[in-house]
Short mmCIF file of C-alpha atoms and ligand atoms in Angstrom, two decimals:
data_model
loop_
_atom_site.label_atom_id
_atom_site.label_comp_id
_atom_site.label_asym_id
_atom_site.label_seq_id
_atom_site.Cartn_x
_atom_site.Cartn_y
_atom_site.Cartn_z
CA MET A 5 133.25 45.25 57.94
CA THR A 6 129.96 46.43 59.61
CA PRO A 7 127.87 48.79 57.47
CA SER A 8 128.09 52.37 58.41
CA PRO A 9 125.25 53.36 60.80
CA LEU A 10 124.66 56.32 58.46
CA ALA A 11 124.08 54.16 55.49
CA GLU A 12 120.39 55.18 55.31
CA LEU A 13 120.91 58.84 56.43
CA ASP A 14 119.82 60.44 53.18
CA SER A 15 116.53 58.73 52.98
CA GLN A 16 116.00 58.99 56.76
CA LYS A 17 116.58 62.76 56.48
CA ALA A 18 114.28 63.01 53.49
CA ALA A 19 111.54 61.24 55.58
CA LEU A 20 112.15 63.78 58.42
CA LEU A 21 111.89 66.80 56.07
CA ARG A 22 108.67 65.28 54.64
CA SER A 23 107.16 64.88 58.07
CA ILE A 24 108.00 68.45 58.92
CA ALA A 25 106.50 69.69 55.76
CA ALA A 26 103.32 67.72 56.67
CA LEU A 27 102.96 69.33 60.13
CA SER A 28 99.84 71.52 59.87
CA THR A 29 99.54 73.14 63.35
CA LEU A 30 101.87 74.58 65.99
CA ASP A 31 100.50 72.09 68.44
CA ALA A 32 101.42 69.12 66.15
CA LEU A 33 104.82 70.54 65.71
CA ARG A 34 105.37 70.88 69.42
CA GLU A 35 104.28 67.26 69.87
CA SER A 36 106.47 65.83 67.09
CA GLU A 37 109.57 67.83 68.07
CA PRO A 38 111.10 65.17 70.39
CA THR A 39 110.83 62.52 67.66
CA ILE A 40 112.25 64.81 64.92
CA THR A 41 115.25 66.42 66.58
CA GLY A 42 114.91 65.56 70.28
CA LYS A 43 116.03 62.71 72.44
CA ARG A 44 113.66 60.21 70.86
CA SER A 45 114.65 61.05 67.33
CA ILE A 46 116.48 58.93 64.81
CA LEU A 47 119.17 61.60 64.68
CA SER A 48 119.84 61.11 68.35
CA SER A 49 120.04 57.29 68.15
CA LEU A 50 122.33 57.50 65.15
CA GLN A 51 124.46 59.87 67.19
CA LYS A 52 124.78 57.25 69.86
CA SER A 53 125.60 54.52 67.39
CA LEU A 54 128.70 56.51 66.30
CA GLY A 55 130.42 55.42 69.40
CA SER A 56 131.13 52.04 67.97
CA LEU A 57 133.23 53.44 65.02
CA GLU A 58 136.92 53.89 64.65
CA PRO A 59 138.12 57.44 65.56
CA GLU A 60 138.61 58.55 62.08
CA ALA A 61 135.34 57.14 60.63
CA ARG A 62 133.55 58.47 63.75
CA ARG A 63 134.85 62.00 62.95
CA ASP A 64 133.61 61.81 59.34
CA ALA A 65 130.26 60.32 60.21
CA GLY A 66 129.91 62.93 63.03
CA ALA A 67 130.39 65.75 60.69
CA GLN A 68 127.85 64.14 58.17
CA LEU A 69 125.27 63.65 60.92
CA GLN A 70 125.84 67.18 62.20
CA GLU A 71 125.13 68.56 58.71
CA ALA A 72 121.95 66.50 58.35
CA ARG A 73 120.79 67.58 61.83
CA ARG A 74 121.23 71.31 60.93
CA GLU A 75 119.19 70.88 57.93
CA VAL A 76 116.36 69.26 59.82
CA GLU A 77 116.51 71.84 62.48
CA ASP A 78 116.39 74.60 59.97
CA ALA A 79 113.38 73.10 58.34
CA LEU A 80 111.66 72.69 61.58
CA LEU A 81 112.41 76.33 62.53
CA ARG A 82 111.08 77.62 59.22
CA ARG A 83 107.87 75.46 59.61
CA ARG A 84 107.38 76.87 63.10
CA GLU A 85 107.57 80.38 61.63
CA GLU A 86 105.11 79.61 58.88
CA LEU A 87 102.65 78.03 61.24
CA ALA A 88 102.87 80.87 63.75
CA HIS A 89 102.31 83.30 60.92
CA ALA A 90 99.41 81.38 59.52
CA GLN A 91 97.88 81.08 62.92
CA ARG A 92 98.22 84.79 63.71
CA ALA A 93 96.63 85.57 60.38
CA GLU A 94 93.79 83.31 61.01
CA SER A 95 93.00 84.75 64.46
CA LEU A 96 93.29 88.34 63.07
CA GLY A 97 90.67 87.27 60.37
CA ALA A 98 88.44 85.81 63.06
CA ASP A 99 88.73 88.90 65.43
CA ARG A 100 88.31 91.32 62.53
CA LEU A 101 85.76 94.00 63.46
CA ASP A 102 84.22 95.60 60.40
CA LEU A 103 82.97 99.12 61.33
CA GLY A 104 82.17 100.28 57.81
CA ASP A 105 85.09 102.45 56.73
CA VAL A 106 87.19 101.38 59.69
CA VAL A 107 88.39 97.94 59.98
CA VAL A 108 89.88 96.97 63.34
CA SER A 109 92.31 94.14 62.66
CA ALA A 110 94.51 93.97 65.60
CA VAL A 111 94.06 94.57 69.38
CA ARG A 112 96.83 96.56 70.82
CA VAL A 113 98.44 95.70 74.15
CA PRO A 114 96.86 98.22 76.70
CA VAL A 115 98.82 101.26 76.98
CA SER A 116 98.81 103.10 80.30
CA MET A 117 96.91 106.34 79.88
CA GLY A 118 97.30 109.58 81.75
CA HIS A 119 94.50 111.44 83.33
CA PRO A 120 93.78 114.92 84.45
CA ASN A 121 95.62 116.23 87.37
CA LEU A 122 93.50 116.62 90.53
CA VAL A 123 93.46 120.40 90.06
CA ALA A 124 92.13 120.11 86.52
CA SER A 125 89.49 117.60 87.52
CA THR A 126 88.45 119.71 90.47
CA GLN A 127 88.06 122.64 88.24
CA ARG A 128 85.73 120.67 85.92
CA GLU A 129 83.73 119.43 88.87
CA LEU A 130 83.35 123.01 90.19
CA GLU A 131 82.28 124.21 86.71
CA ASP A 132 79.68 121.40 86.58
CA VAL A 133 78.21 122.31 89.94
CA PHE A 134 77.92 126.01 88.87
CA VAL A 135 76.52 125.08 85.43
CA GLY A 136 73.97 123.08 87.22
CA MET A 137 72.99 126.26 89.21
CA GLY A 138 72.50 128.27 85.98
CA PHE A 139 75.97 129.90 85.63
CA THR A 140 77.84 130.12 82.34
CA VAL A 141 81.74 129.52 82.39
CA ALA A 142 83.87 132.37 81.06
CA ASP A 143 87.66 132.72 80.52
CA GLY A 144 89.97 135.68 80.95
CA PRO A 145 93.60 136.52 80.32
CA GLU A 146 96.31 135.39 82.70
CA VAL A 147 98.53 138.41 82.05
CA GLU A 148 96.67 141.63 82.82
CA SER A 149 97.27 145.36 82.87
CA ASP A 150 97.45 147.06 86.21
CA TRP A 151 94.07 148.46 85.38
CA TYR A 152 92.21 145.24 85.21
CA ASN A 153 94.03 143.52 88.03
CA PHE A 154 93.94 146.53 90.51
CA GLU A 155 92.61 149.89 89.47
CA ALA A 156 89.23 148.99 88.01
CA LEU A 157 88.75 146.78 91.19
CA ASN A 158 89.06 149.88 93.18
CA ILE A 159 92.63 149.30 94.24
CA PRO A 160 94.43 152.55 93.26
CA PRO A 161 98.16 152.69 92.92
CA ALA A 162 99.79 152.80 96.48
CA HIS A 163 96.60 151.47 98.06
CA PRO A 164 97.70 149.35 101.08
CA ALA A 165 95.50 146.45 99.73
CA ARG A 166 98.07 145.94 96.96
CA GLY A 167 100.20 144.29 99.64
CA LEU A 168 97.76 141.45 99.74
CA TRP A 169 98.16 140.81 96.13
CA ASP A 170 101.86 141.27 95.48
CA THR A 171 102.76 139.79 92.20
CA PHE A 172 105.20 139.44 89.33
CA TYR A 173 105.47 142.57 87.15
CA VAL A 174 106.03 142.01 83.48
CA ASP A 175 108.24 144.65 81.83
CA LEU A 176 107.12 144.93 78.23
CA GLY A 177 108.74 148.37 77.91
CA GLU A 178 105.28 149.82 77.63
CA PRO A 179 103.97 152.86 79.53
CA GLU A 180 101.22 150.58 80.90
CA THR A 181 102.13 148.34 83.92
CA VAL A 182 101.54 144.64 83.03
CA VAL A 183 101.16 141.92 85.80
CA LEU A 184 100.50 138.23 86.06
CA ARG A 185 97.04 138.33 87.42
CA THR A 186 96.92 137.80 91.25
CA HIS A 187 93.16 136.70 91.23
CA THR A 188 90.42 135.86 88.78
CA SER A 189 88.57 139.10 89.75
CA PRO A 190 89.97 141.08 86.70
CA THR A 191 87.90 138.65 84.47
CA GLN A 192 84.83 140.19 86.23
CA ILE A 193 85.82 143.53 84.71
CA HIS A 194 86.25 142.10 81.20
CA LEU A 195 82.83 140.41 81.48
CA MET A 196 81.11 143.68 82.68
CA GLU A 197 82.74 145.78 80.05
CA THR A 198 81.77 143.25 77.26
CA ALA A 199 78.18 143.20 78.63
CA VAL A 200 77.96 146.98 78.64
CA ALA A 201 79.48 147.25 75.18
CA ASN A 202 76.93 144.65 73.81
CA ASN A 203 74.09 145.81 76.00
CA SER A 204 73.86 142.14 77.22
CA LEU A 205 73.32 142.41 80.88
CA PRO A 206 72.51 140.48 83.15
CA ILE A 207 75.58 138.30 83.91
CA HIS A 208 75.63 134.97 85.68
CA SER A 209 78.97 133.58 85.19
CA VAL A 210 81.92 131.76 86.86
CA MET A 211 85.55 132.34 85.79
CA PRO A 212 88.14 129.65 86.58
CA GLY A 213 91.77 130.08 85.90
CA ARG A 214 95.51 130.33 86.80
CA CYS A 215 96.68 133.04 89.14
CA HIS A 216 100.14 134.09 90.47
CA ARG A 217 101.46 135.70 93.67
CA ARG A 218 104.67 136.36 95.19
CA ASP A 219 104.21 133.69 97.83
CA THR A 220 106.69 131.17 99.11
CA PRO A 221 105.27 127.65 98.63
CA ASP A 222 104.24 125.94 101.79
CA SER A 223 101.70 123.27 102.69
CA SER A 224 98.82 125.57 101.88
CA HIS A 225 100.28 128.05 99.36
CA LEU A 226 101.63 127.98 95.84
CA PRO A 227 102.95 130.96 94.02
CA THR A 228 101.00 129.68 90.95
CA PHE A 229 97.59 128.56 91.79
CA HIS A 230 93.99 128.55 90.52
CA GLN A 231 90.83 130.39 91.41
CA ILE A 232 87.24 130.34 90.42
CA GLU A 233 85.42 133.56 90.38
CA GLY A 234 81.57 133.95 90.51
CA LEU A 235 79.79 137.06 89.15
CA VAL A 236 76.12 137.92 89.19
CA VAL A 237 74.99 141.24 87.88
CA ASP A 238 71.09 141.46 87.68
CA ARG A 239 68.25 143.52 88.84
CA GLY A 240 67.23 143.40 92.47
CA ILE A 241 70.24 141.11 93.62
CA THR A 242 70.82 141.14 97.29
CA PHE A 243 73.08 139.70 99.87
CA ALA A 244 70.62 136.93 100.38
CA ASP A 245 71.25 135.87 96.93
CA LEU A 246 74.99 135.71 97.57
CA ALA A 247 74.45 133.69 100.79
CA GLY A 248 72.09 131.22 99.01
CA VAL A 249 74.50 130.67 96.13
CA ILE A 250 77.42 129.98 98.49
CA GLU A 251 75.39 127.70 100.67
CA THR A 252 73.98 125.65 97.67
CA PHE A 253 77.38 125.36 96.05
CA THR A 254 78.93 124.20 99.37
CA LYS A 255 76.30 121.51 99.98
CA SER A 256 76.41 120.27 96.38
CA TYR A 257 80.30 120.11 96.09
CA PHE A 258 81.37 119.07 99.71
CA GLY A 259 78.28 117.10 100.82
CA ALA A 260 75.11 117.80 103.01
CA ASP A 261 77.01 117.67 106.22
CA ILE A 262 79.35 120.65 105.30
CA ALA A 263 77.86 124.14 105.87
CA ALA A 264 79.08 127.58 104.67
CA ARG A 265 79.25 130.69 106.78
CA LEU A 266 80.02 134.32 105.79
CA ARG A 267 82.04 136.48 108.05
CA PRO A 268 82.60 140.11 107.70
CA GLY A 269 85.76 140.83 105.70
CA TYR A 270 87.30 143.42 103.52
CA PHE A 271 87.92 143.54 99.83
CA PRO A 272 88.25 146.85 98.01
CA PHE A 273 85.90 145.81 95.18
CA THR A 274 83.02 144.46 97.26
CA GLU A 275 80.90 146.30 99.85
CA PRO A 276 79.92 144.76 102.21
CA SER A 277 82.53 141.98 101.98
CA ALA A 278 82.57 138.65 103.61
CA GLU A 279 85.10 135.83 104.04
CA PHE A 280 83.64 132.49 102.89
CA GLU A 281 84.19 129.68 105.32
CA ILE A 282 83.03 126.05 105.31
CA THR A 283 82.80 123.38 108.07
CA CYS A 284 86.27 121.78 108.43
CA THR A 285 86.37 118.81 106.14
CA ILE A 286 88.87 117.09 108.32
CA CYS A 287 87.09 117.07 111.71
CA ARG A 288 83.61 117.95 110.38
CA GLY A 289 83.33 120.92 112.74
CA GLU A 290 84.63 119.19 115.91
CA GLY A 291 87.85 121.33 115.93
CA CYS A 292 91.26 120.05 114.96
CA ARG A 293 94.76 121.18 114.14
CA THR A 294 93.91 122.01 110.47
CA CYS A 295 91.11 124.33 111.38
CA SER A 296 93.02 125.70 114.49
CA GLN A 297 90.16 124.18 116.71
CA THR A 298 87.60 126.62 115.24
CA GLY A 299 85.72 123.91 113.20
CA TRP A 300 85.84 126.19 110.10
CA LEU A 301 88.11 126.64 107.22
CA GLU A 302 88.48 129.69 105.05
CA LEU A 303 87.93 129.08 101.39
CA GLY A 304 87.65 132.51 99.72
CA GLY A 305 86.14 135.95 99.57
CA SER A 306 82.80 137.33 98.56
CA GLY A 307 80.64 140.53 98.70
CA MET A 308 78.32 142.93 96.87
CA LEU A 309 79.78 144.74 94.05
CA ASP A 310 81.19 148.03 95.05
CA PRO A 311 79.64 151.15 93.36
CA ALA A 312 83.25 152.23 92.42
CA VAL A 313 83.57 148.98 90.28
CA PHE A 314 80.27 149.71 88.59
CA ASP A 315 81.58 153.26 87.86
CA ALA A 316 84.75 151.84 86.44
CA VAL A 317 82.92 149.68 83.90
CA GLY A 318 80.01 152.01 83.37
CA ILE A 319 77.23 150.10 84.91
CA ASP A 320 74.25 152.08 86.44
CA GLY A 321 74.15 150.95 90.12
CA ASN A 322 70.61 152.34 90.34
CA GLU A 323 69.39 149.84 87.92
CA TRP A 324 71.74 146.87 88.53
CA SER A 325 73.27 145.30 91.54
CA GLY A 326 75.38 142.20 91.99
CA PHE A 327 77.71 140.06 93.99
CA ALA A 328 81.02 138.32 93.43
CA PHE A 329 82.94 135.54 95.07
CA GLY A 330 86.18 133.92 94.50
CA PHE A 331 88.09 131.02 96.00
CA GLY A 332 90.98 128.74 95.41
CA ILE A 333 90.52 125.65 93.23
CA ASP A 334 93.68 124.02 94.67
CA ARG A 335 92.55 124.77 98.16
CA CYS A 336 89.26 123.17 97.29
CA ALA A 337 90.89 119.97 96.01
CA GLN A 338 93.09 120.01 99.19
CA MET A 339 89.94 120.24 101.46
CA ARG A 340 87.86 117.78 99.49
CA TYR A 341 90.51 115.13 99.18
CA GLN A 342 92.32 115.93 102.51
CA VAL A 343 95.64 116.55 100.79
CA GLY A 344 98.09 117.31 103.63
CA ASP A 345 100.54 119.35 101.59
CA MET A 346 99.44 121.43 98.64
CA ARG A 347 102.84 121.14 96.92
CA ALA A 348 102.00 117.47 96.18
CA LEU A 349 99.61 118.80 93.55
CA ILE A 350 102.40 120.10 91.34
CA GLU A 351 105.47 117.79 92.19
CA ASN A 352 104.47 115.12 89.54
CA ASP A 353 104.99 112.25 91.92
CA THR A 354 102.83 109.66 90.04
CA ARG A 355 102.21 107.65 93.26
CA PHE A 356 100.34 110.56 94.58
CA LEU A 357 98.67 111.65 91.33
CA ARG A 358 97.56 108.19 90.37
CA GLN A 359 95.22 108.02 93.37
CA PHE A 360 92.92 110.58 91.66
CA SER A 361 92.62 108.81 88.21
N1 LIG B 24 89.77 138.12 94.48
C1 LIG B 24 89.71 137.86 95.90
C2 LIG B 24 90.98 137.22 96.38
O1 LIG B 24 91.71 136.69 95.61
C3 LIG B 24 88.53 136.99 96.37
C4 LIG B 24 87.24 137.78 96.12
C5 LIG B 24 86.61 137.53 94.89
C6 LIG B 24 86.64 138.64 97.00
C7 LIG B 24 85.34 138.14 94.62
C8 LIG B 24 85.49 139.13 96.82
C9 LIG B 24 84.85 138.96 95.61
O2 LIG B 24 91.38 137.25 97.52
#
């Protein structure tokens, strides 16, 4: 009778387990794997030699060998985990960054970060330009009484100009009519009232913020949009100061080849009033579809503060004069970045939004 091919199995297995325990790196483990459990291993050649046994003996030997293989494979798996763990701990130790109280011990996989919407970043850029010109930035409420949104701005009830600023009326069950503001101009009233109360004139401020109108959304209108208002109240302010501020702003924000022009216009709260237009940013003044072949795009309104507004807030128009201007932030973003359809600004399509990160 030939000796069983598995006669030495116990000591062979013990040798394999010892060699596994002796592996000290993942690389060494990877290299030794074929000779421990793979094709070139003793386990595999023993497997082959079972072919010469009688069926019954082969079944027993097979089971025995299977058991030994499982033990060796388990040991190898555990060793792999130990080594991987040790290697990770070691590299964490090496990469450890000691910042005093804070110890950075792991580097996270980069997470994709959001960024401000184009309208928000445009607002910041506009604020920066005006701050650079000496303006401060002020804020005002988005929900206003009829008085701030209309009456103090010389738009009495039933005035036809109210049609230009149709809005959403909020019913708070109060005697006072409350509206979502239709423009940032009511913030002018708040600033002037506060300055009068604190005796802190002059004012040189810009006031950005969200506004609402009963408009149907289209490629150049949104019912919820943003404006930035400018207000200067000081001694000896003239229309030339207004024109100079508009021109300086336009060149700093849109670039030296874009000019501003003021065209006679009408606003109840300014006199004289002017529409504020800039060179078409699409055709640079040549004339195209966007500017209806005029070479100019309308951006907003402006004018010298109307004496009726000074009266409403209690400023002496003999001592002080001033100007105001206001224009759309969304419109500005649309013109500067040539956004064909303004609705893209609020539709949350990240393929569009990502372009402005
Ligand atoms: N509030 C006006 C509008 O929304 C713009 C404007 C602001 C006009 C300041 C004159 C002065 O149309």
